[in-house]
Amino acid sequence: MALIVQKYGGTSVGSVERIKNVARRVIKWADAGHQVVVVVSAMSGETNRLIALAREIQPEPDPRELDVVAATGEQVTIGLLAMALKSLGRDARSYTGFQVGVHTDSAFTKARIESIDEQRMRADLELGRVVVVAGFQGMDAQGNITTLGRGGSDTSGVALAAALGADECQIYTDVDGVYTTDPRVVPEASKLPSITFEEMLEMASLGSKVLQIRSVEFAGKYRVRLRVLSSLTPWDLPLEDEMRSGTLITFEEDQNMERAVVSGIAFARDEAKITVVGVPDRPGIAYQILSAVGQANIEVDMIVQNQSVDGFTDFSFTVGRSEYARALGILKNEVQGHIGAREVLGDPKACKVSIVGVGMRSHAGIASTMFRTLSEEGINIQMISTSEIKVSVLIDEKYLELAVRALHRAFDLDDPAAG
Ligand code: ADP
Ligand code: ASP
Ligand code: MG
């Protein structure tokens, strides 16, 4: 008997029929003798709808109250799934994040889980019940409702698995695993039977939304065995076939496996670039520019400072597009005059494309293949950043699809059977 945490995303619980299918699939696992805790998202589109409602009242909603509203989507699906399980004859209990003691900090709309009380779930499991928990939500030390950031149910699932010491956390979604890139953008993308934890962490942090970045961090910290698989296969697929169908996130590289040098391509659409032009090149300039942005709680990603010419340099960095206007305003109003820069320019239509693979450690020339491929497509690279297992470039947003497809082909990732 194993203890399994299964997480079902928005599409997987997007209709009454799909919720009934989830119930059938869960019962299949429970009937095989396993204890099952199920974490669910809100029905697809529901969280967007709730946030839009809040924005109709307040264009910049009060974060505490926004969480009160946004957290309700998951309360609907836990109740419906518990009913579906009971109507199929399986005892089940639904719980909100607060009821099972998902304790977080007070960073509304992006709270971090600090601890989870697992006794209540364990008691139900001992009684043979399926436990159904609302993803995406928790409560802070003052008892306020918090949410974990968009896509946060993945993190709820992994955190519950860690707290319970589960044998495995299974993330059921609308694709049957982790692909070489988003299959919605490249139909020739191929499914990876396994991916190393390090690669998954890079893919998620560079924009692949198949797993929320924090869920991968949690899995790494607590060594949770994590698998991504599809909820859209027939629910009565034999268990062994179901396990084989997904992608396992592994902690060790499989030495026997023939690995591609580049395992995957990630992209982030909503980037924006800001350039401070004609900055006097003296110590403390980077600090003065970036600390003003940091103090406004704006996250900076890529940073480039040019060679100085006649004592002046240009300094560029990227921020998320939703923060662009605020960041530009701060630089123009508070920084430019202060540091004596000539002007501040902005480009809100950038995107970041990254190649990821542990194989890069032992292969030279990967970055140059990337740059050659982009130049052959006439795509200008605006910024570059690298680490041991990734190379990222910032390009004009209009070339995103073209760049991802060309790189996918150039690194031999196209699935010959697809497309
Ligand atoms: P859920 O609602 O189940 O949490 P998400 O929409 O958050 O599902 O994540 C699944 C989606 O992630 C897929 O439909 C796919 O378009 C996208 N995706 C992006 N990159 C990848 C990738 N490398 N492999 C698989 N899916 C990816
Ligand atoms: N319902 C939340 C969202 O749409 C959490 C999740 O689905 O993971 O972001
Ligand atoms: Mg998701």
XYZ file of C-alpha atoms and ligand atoms in Angstrom:
456
model
C 0.000 0.000 0.000
C 1.284 3.416 -0.922
C 0.223 6.908 0.069
C -0.312 8.976 -3.038
C -1.137 12.647 -3.496
C -2.844 13.399 -6.800
C -3.346 16.955 -8.051
C -5.904 17.711 -10.760
C -5.687 21.044 -12.602
C -8.410 23.338 -13.910
C -9.093 21.571 -17.210
C -9.160 18.210 -15.444
C -12.058 19.409 -13.247
C -13.464 21.792 -15.874
C -16.930 20.196 -16.123
C -19.204 17.950 -14.109
C -18.409 15.075 -16.470
C -14.652 15.577 -15.954
C -15.102 15.716 -12.177
C -16.940 12.396 -12.337
C -14.047 10.989 -14.351
C -11.576 12.209 -11.748
C -13.654 10.416 -9.111
C -13.537 7.187 -11.124
C -9.777 7.473 -11.570
C -9.221 8.167 -7.865
C -11.344 5.166 -6.927
C -9.283 3.010 -9.283
C -6.159 3.933 -7.235
C -7.930 3.498 -3.915
C -9.344 0.130 -5.002
C -5.798 -1.010 -5.748
C -5.141 -0.553 -2.010
C -3.558 2.902 -1.970
C -4.345 5.796 0.353
C -5.195 8.805 -1.771
C -5.183 12.529 -1.006
C -6.529 14.599 -3.898
C -5.719 18.271 -4.414
C -7.870 20.167 -6.898
C -7.764 23.491 -8.714
C -10.767 25.649 -9.527
C -12.619 24.810 -12.758
C -10.685 26.195 -15.733
C -11.348 29.899 -16.298
C -12.876 30.314 -12.855
C -9.921 32.006 -11.132
C -9.643 34.454 -14.054
C -13.362 35.177 -13.746
C -13.085 35.844 -10.007
C -10.092 38.157 -10.431
C -11.906 40.045 -13.218
C -14.899 40.539 -10.896
C -12.622 41.987 -8.236
C -11.058 44.344 -10.803
C -14.504 45.643 -11.735
C -14.820 46.896 -8.183
C -11.204 48.013 -7.699
C -8.838 48.209 -10.704
C -5.947 47.419 -8.316
C -7.766 45.107 -5.893
C -6.950 45.104 -2.214
C -4.666 42.045 -1.921
C -6.254 40.642 1.234
C -9.754 40.851 -0.185
C -8.614 39.605 -3.591
C -7.422 36.402 -1.912
C -10.798 36.045 -0.163
C -12.438 36.136 -3.600
C -9.873 34.112 -5.593
C -9.753 31.263 -3.080
C -13.446 30.461 -3.565
C -12.989 28.682 -6.913
C -11.293 25.719 -5.276
C -13.972 25.401 -2.607
C -16.508 24.568 -5.299
C -14.434 21.789 -6.856
C -13.526 20.055 -3.577
C -17.203 19.800 -2.640
C -18.220 18.566 -6.071
C -15.441 15.960 -6.197
C -16.244 14.656 -2.700
C -19.894 14.318 -3.764
C -18.881 12.480 -6.936
C -16.735 10.072 -4.902
C -19.520 9.437 -2.387
C -22.110 8.894 -5.079
C -19.826 6.186 -6.494
C -19.745 4.520 -3.081
C -16.338 5.733 -1.807
C -16.181 7.545 1.508
C -14.545 10.949 1.088
C -14.106 14.270 2.893
C -13.440 17.662 1.376
C -11.364 20.306 3.161
C -10.346 23.871 2.441
C -6.691 24.802 2.916
C -7.567 26.474 6.215
C -9.397 23.395 7.519
C -6.362 21.170 7.025
C -3.993 23.785 8.395
C -2.001 24.961 5.400
C -0.078 27.728 7.168
C 1.501 30.439 5.023
C 3.174 33.796 5.418
C 1.049 36.929 4.873
C 2.191 37.798 1.333
C -1.323 37.961 -0.120
C -1.624 36.691 -3.726
C 1.827 35.057 -3.549
C 2.014 33.503 -0.103
C 4.561 30.830 0.779
C 3.628 27.677 2.668
C 5.363 27.471 6.037
C 3.846 24.327 7.537
C 0.941 21.908 7.209
C -0.912 20.029 9.986
C -1.326 16.581 8.586
C -3.106 14.830 11.488
C -6.633 15.454 10.284
C -5.866 14.035 6.835
C -4.082 11.058 8.336
C -7.041 10.248 10.568
C -9.371 10.209 7.547
C -6.977 8.078 5.534
C -6.838 5.560 8.390
C -10.629 5.324 8.187
C -10.353 4.471 4.494
C -11.544 7.855 3.276
C -10.303 9.713 0.256
C -9.225 13.189 1.378
C -9.974 16.036 -1.032
C -8.122 19.317 -0.374
C -8.463 22.707 -2.036
C -5.269 23.761 -3.792
C -3.915 27.307 -4.132
C -5.001 28.455 -0.655
C -3.823 28.648 2.927
C -4.045 30.935 5.931
C -1.565 33.177 7.687
C -0.792 33.384 11.416
C -3.683 35.868 11.906
C -6.174 33.495 10.262
C -6.406 35.511 7.024
C -7.089 33.603 3.808
C -4.058 33.616 1.492
C -3.375 32.287 -2.013
C -0.127 30.924 -3.392
C 0.185 32.673 -6.765
C -1.214 31.598 -10.131
C -0.742 27.902 -10.768
C -0.290 27.440 -7.007
C -2.262 24.204 -6.705
C 0.825 22.360 -7.955
C 2.638 23.678 -4.902
C -0.240 22.685 -2.617
C -0.024 19.148 -4.011
C 3.722 18.809 -3.549
C 3.662 20.456 -0.109
C 0.948 18.063 1.092
C 2.936 15.130 -0.291
C 6.002 16.372 1.613
C 4.050 16.885 4.852
C 2.484 13.422 4.628
C 5.695 11.721 3.495
C 3.759 10.439 0.475
C 5.331 7.854 -1.803
C 4.557 9.931 -4.858
C 2.922 13.187 -5.966
C 1.111 12.853 -9.277
C 0.262 16.037 -11.162
C -2.647 15.278 -13.505
C -3.079 17.870 -16.220
C -4.275 18.351 -19.808
C -1.055 17.059 -21.426
C 0.378 13.618 -20.791
C 3.705 14.754 -19.399
C 6.519 17.250 -19.711
C 7.365 17.924 -23.345
C 10.501 19.251 -25.011
C 8.590 22.526 -25.276
C 4.971 23.684 -24.979
C 3.088 21.363 -27.380
C 0.582 24.164 -27.990
C 3.329 26.173 -29.692
C 5.266 23.344 -31.331
C 3.029 20.419 -32.335
C 6.188 18.378 -33.059
C 7.253 18.584 -29.394
C 8.017 15.185 -27.910
C 7.150 13.866 -24.500
C 10.064 13.236 -22.144
C 9.757 9.935 -20.238
C 11.873 11.540 -17.528
C 13.545 14.851 -16.826
C 16.087 15.674 -14.145
C 14.970 17.772 -11.249
C 17.543 20.444 -12.139
C 16.247 20.695 -15.696
C 12.642 20.868 -14.517
C 13.575 23.647 -12.123
C 15.135 25.654 -14.981
C 12.234 24.934 -17.361
C 9.686 26.069 -14.758
C 11.625 29.161 -13.756
C 12.152 30.142 -17.393
C 8.451 30.069 -18.184
C 7.163 26.491 -18.766
C 3.958 26.652 -16.834
C 3.326 22.917 -16.762
C 4.557 23.036 -13.134
C 4.618 26.082 -10.902
C 8.247 26.855 -10.004
C 7.624 26.668 -6.270
C 6.226 23.153 -6.563
C 9.500 22.011 -8.131
C 11.499 23.794 -5.417
C 9.421 22.013 -2.768
C 9.919 18.658 -4.472
C 13.670 19.261 -4.451
C 13.835 20.380 -0.850
C 11.807 17.460 0.498
C 12.806 14.895 -2.160
C 9.209 14.319 -3.238
C 8.867 11.861 -6.095
C 6.992 13.861 -8.724
C 5.236 12.658 -11.864
C 3.277 14.620 -14.492
C 0.518 12.760 -16.303
C -2.734 13.248 -18.188
C -6.230 13.267 -16.714
C -7.701 13.063 -20.193
C -6.762 9.430 -20.887
C -9.547 6.856 -20.321
C -10.004 6.670 -16.544
C -9.890 2.866 -16.600
C -6.406 2.658 -18.112
C -4.555 -0.098 -16.174
C -2.445 1.428 -13.390
C 0.884 0.227 -14.815
C 0.095 1.785 -18.204
C -0.968 5.010 -16.530
C 2.330 5.229 -14.613
C 4.340 4.600 -17.758
C 2.431 7.238 -19.702
C 3.693 10.306 -17.835
C 6.990 12.038 -17.097
C 8.938 11.291 -13.935
C 11.081 14.059 -12.422
C 14.263 12.237 -11.406
C 16.894 13.250 -8.897
C 19.708 11.344 -10.538
C 20.789 11.477 -14.118
C 20.285 8.101 -15.755
C 23.818 7.359 -16.936
C 22.646 4.673 -19.326
C 20.226 6.873 -21.106
C 21.165 8.416 -24.414
C 20.400 12.058 -23.645
C 19.989 14.962 -25.968
C 22.362 17.824 -25.150
C 19.385 20.163 -24.994
C 16.417 18.584 -23.213
C 13.889 21.340 -23.637
C 13.033 24.861 -24.699
C 11.211 27.234 -22.382
C 9.846 30.676 -23.071
C 8.327 33.585 -21.200
C 6.132 35.900 -23.220
C 5.486 38.852 -21.006
C 8.878 40.483 -20.624
C 9.810 44.150 -20.939
C 13.178 45.828 -21.372
C 14.333 49.123 -19.905
C 17.558 50.876 -20.953
C 19.151 53.753 -19.107
C 21.206 55.534 -21.774
C 24.326 57.652 -21.243
C 25.005 56.818 -17.607
C 28.216 58.268 -16.142
C 30.322 55.132 -15.582
C 31.280 55.285 -11.905
C 31.015 52.906 -8.951
C 27.520 52.515 -7.492
C 25.543 53.136 -10.680
C 24.106 49.602 -10.959
C 23.201 49.763 -7.304
C 21.450 53.124 -7.651
C 19.424 51.997 -10.659
C 18.440 48.569 -9.389
C 17.855 49.430 -5.761
C 15.219 51.998 -6.753
C 13.404 49.270 -8.682
C 13.924 46.695 -5.936
C 12.518 49.018 -3.281
C 9.290 49.150 -5.269
C 9.176 45.332 -5.044
C 9.750 44.912 -8.771
C 11.727 41.823 -9.738
C 14.558 42.292 -12.190
C 15.637 39.399 -14.401
C 18.326 39.854 -17.073
C 20.901 42.646 -16.665
C 23.443 43.982 -19.169
C 25.903 46.848 -18.798
C 27.792 47.964 -21.897
C 31.454 48.862 -22.229
C 31.870 52.534 -21.398
C 32.741 55.045 -24.112
C 34.198 58.393 -22.990
C 33.142 57.669 -19.423
C 29.495 56.904 -20.279
C 27.713 53.573 -20.525
C 24.243 52.120 -21.230
C 22.555 49.906 -18.667
C 19.675 47.552 -19.610
C 17.538 45.150 -17.622
C 14.248 43.285 -17.929
C 11.147 43.200 -15.739
C 7.804 41.414 -16.052
C 5.502 43.296 -18.425
C 2.901 43.956 -15.742
C 5.557 45.939 -13.830
C 6.882 47.798 -16.881
C 4.982 51.086 -16.537
C 5.798 51.361 -12.839
C 9.495 50.573 -13.367
C 9.791 53.067 -16.242
C 8.099 55.754 -14.146
C 10.494 55.218 -11.232
C 13.538 55.472 -13.495
C 12.346 58.554 -15.339
C 11.118 60.413 -12.280
C 13.446 59.317 -9.507
C 16.671 57.960 -10.999
C 17.494 59.624 -14.314
C 18.135 63.136 -12.975
C 19.780 61.828 -9.835
C 22.489 59.877 -11.640
C 22.762 62.216 -14.611
C 21.705 59.731 -17.293
C 20.898 61.056 -20.784
C 17.572 59.247 -21.238
C 15.524 56.193 -20.259
C 14.120 54.024 -23.051
C 11.674 51.152 -22.798
C 10.421 48.258 -24.888
C 7.405 46.430 -23.456
C 7.253 43.877 -26.283
C 10.051 41.470 -25.505
C 10.109 37.775 -24.719
C 12.682 35.355 -23.396
C 13.542 32.045 -25.048
C 15.794 29.549 -23.282
C 17.407 26.229 -24.095
C 17.857 23.893 -21.119
C 19.825 20.679 -20.650
C 22.247 19.052 -18.215
C 24.078 17.759 -21.302
C 25.355 21.304 -21.919
C 27.850 20.863 -19.101
C 29.887 18.462 -21.172
C 29.331 19.903 -24.646
C 30.857 23.035 -26.123
C 29.314 25.123 -28.882
C 25.690 24.866 -27.774
C 25.265 28.621 -27.377
C 26.777 29.272 -30.799
C 24.343 26.801 -32.409
C 21.540 28.731 -30.735
C 22.842 32.101 -31.955
C 23.446 30.790 -35.494
C 19.919 29.363 -35.676
C 18.394 32.666 -34.605
C 20.533 34.660 -37.028
C 19.507 32.367 -39.902
C 15.913 33.305 -39.097
C 16.820 37.011 -39.048
C 16.054 37.301 -35.334
C 18.005 39.931 -33.413
C 19.224 38.995 -29.939
C 18.853 41.866 -27.482
C 20.276 40.265 -24.347
C 21.873 36.979 -23.356
C 22.222 35.217 -20.038
C 23.696 31.813 -19.305
C 24.138 29.302 -16.526
C 25.709 25.862 -16.487
C 22.626 24.192 -17.930
C 20.790 26.944 -19.833
C 21.187 29.764 -22.319
C 18.500 32.465 -22.465
C 18.027 35.214 -25.025
C 15.742 38.212 -25.048
C 14.135 38.840 -28.444
C 11.248 40.787 -29.970
C 7.970 39.193 -28.957
C 6.816 38.877 -32.577
C 9.525 36.258 -33.235
C 8.687 34.019 -30.279
C 6.993 31.154 -32.127
C 9.487 31.291 -34.993
C 12.444 31.156 -32.592
C 11.067 28.293 -30.509
C 10.253 26.192 -33.594
C 13.616 26.848 -35.243
C 15.549 25.974 -32.067
C 13.436 22.881 -31.507
C 14.447 21.672 -34.966
C 18.079 22.752 -34.664
C 18.582 20.745 -31.478
C 16.912 17.630 -32.950
C 13.968 17.715 -30.588
C 11.185 17.314 -33.186
C 9.242 14.110 -32.721
C 9.423 12.319 -36.075
C 6.027 10.727 -35.388
C 4.234 14.036 -34.706
C 3.296 17.147 -36.646
P -3.343 22.733 -15.047
O -4.610 23.512 -15.163
O -3.566 21.258 -15.092
O -2.509 23.156 -13.881
P -1.644 24.266 -16.814
O -2.353 24.970 -17.919
O -1.220 25.059 -15.632
O -2.527 23.026 -16.380
O -0.342 23.517 -17.370
C -0.444 22.615 -18.446
C -0.059 23.348 -19.736
O 1.323 23.674 -19.686
C -0.189 22.520 -20.999
O -1.494 22.560 -21.509
C 0.839 23.156 -21.923
O 0.235 24.045 -22.856
C 1.712 23.991 -21.010
N 3.147 23.708 -21.149
C 4.123 24.658 -21.248
N 5.306 24.096 -21.399
C 5.127 22.758 -21.394
C 5.998 21.636 -21.505
N 7.312 21.779 -21.645
N 5.453 20.384 -21.453
C 4.130 20.230 -21.290
N 3.258 21.251 -21.199
C 3.738 22.507 -21.230
N -6.867 28.127 -9.673
C -5.557 28.724 -9.505
C -5.124 29.400 -10.805
O -5.862 29.389 -11.787
C -4.538 27.750 -9.036
C -4.230 26.612 -9.975
O -5.025 26.314 -10.862
O -3.163 25.988 -9.809
O -4.070 29.982 -10.859
Mg -1.146 24.716 -13.609
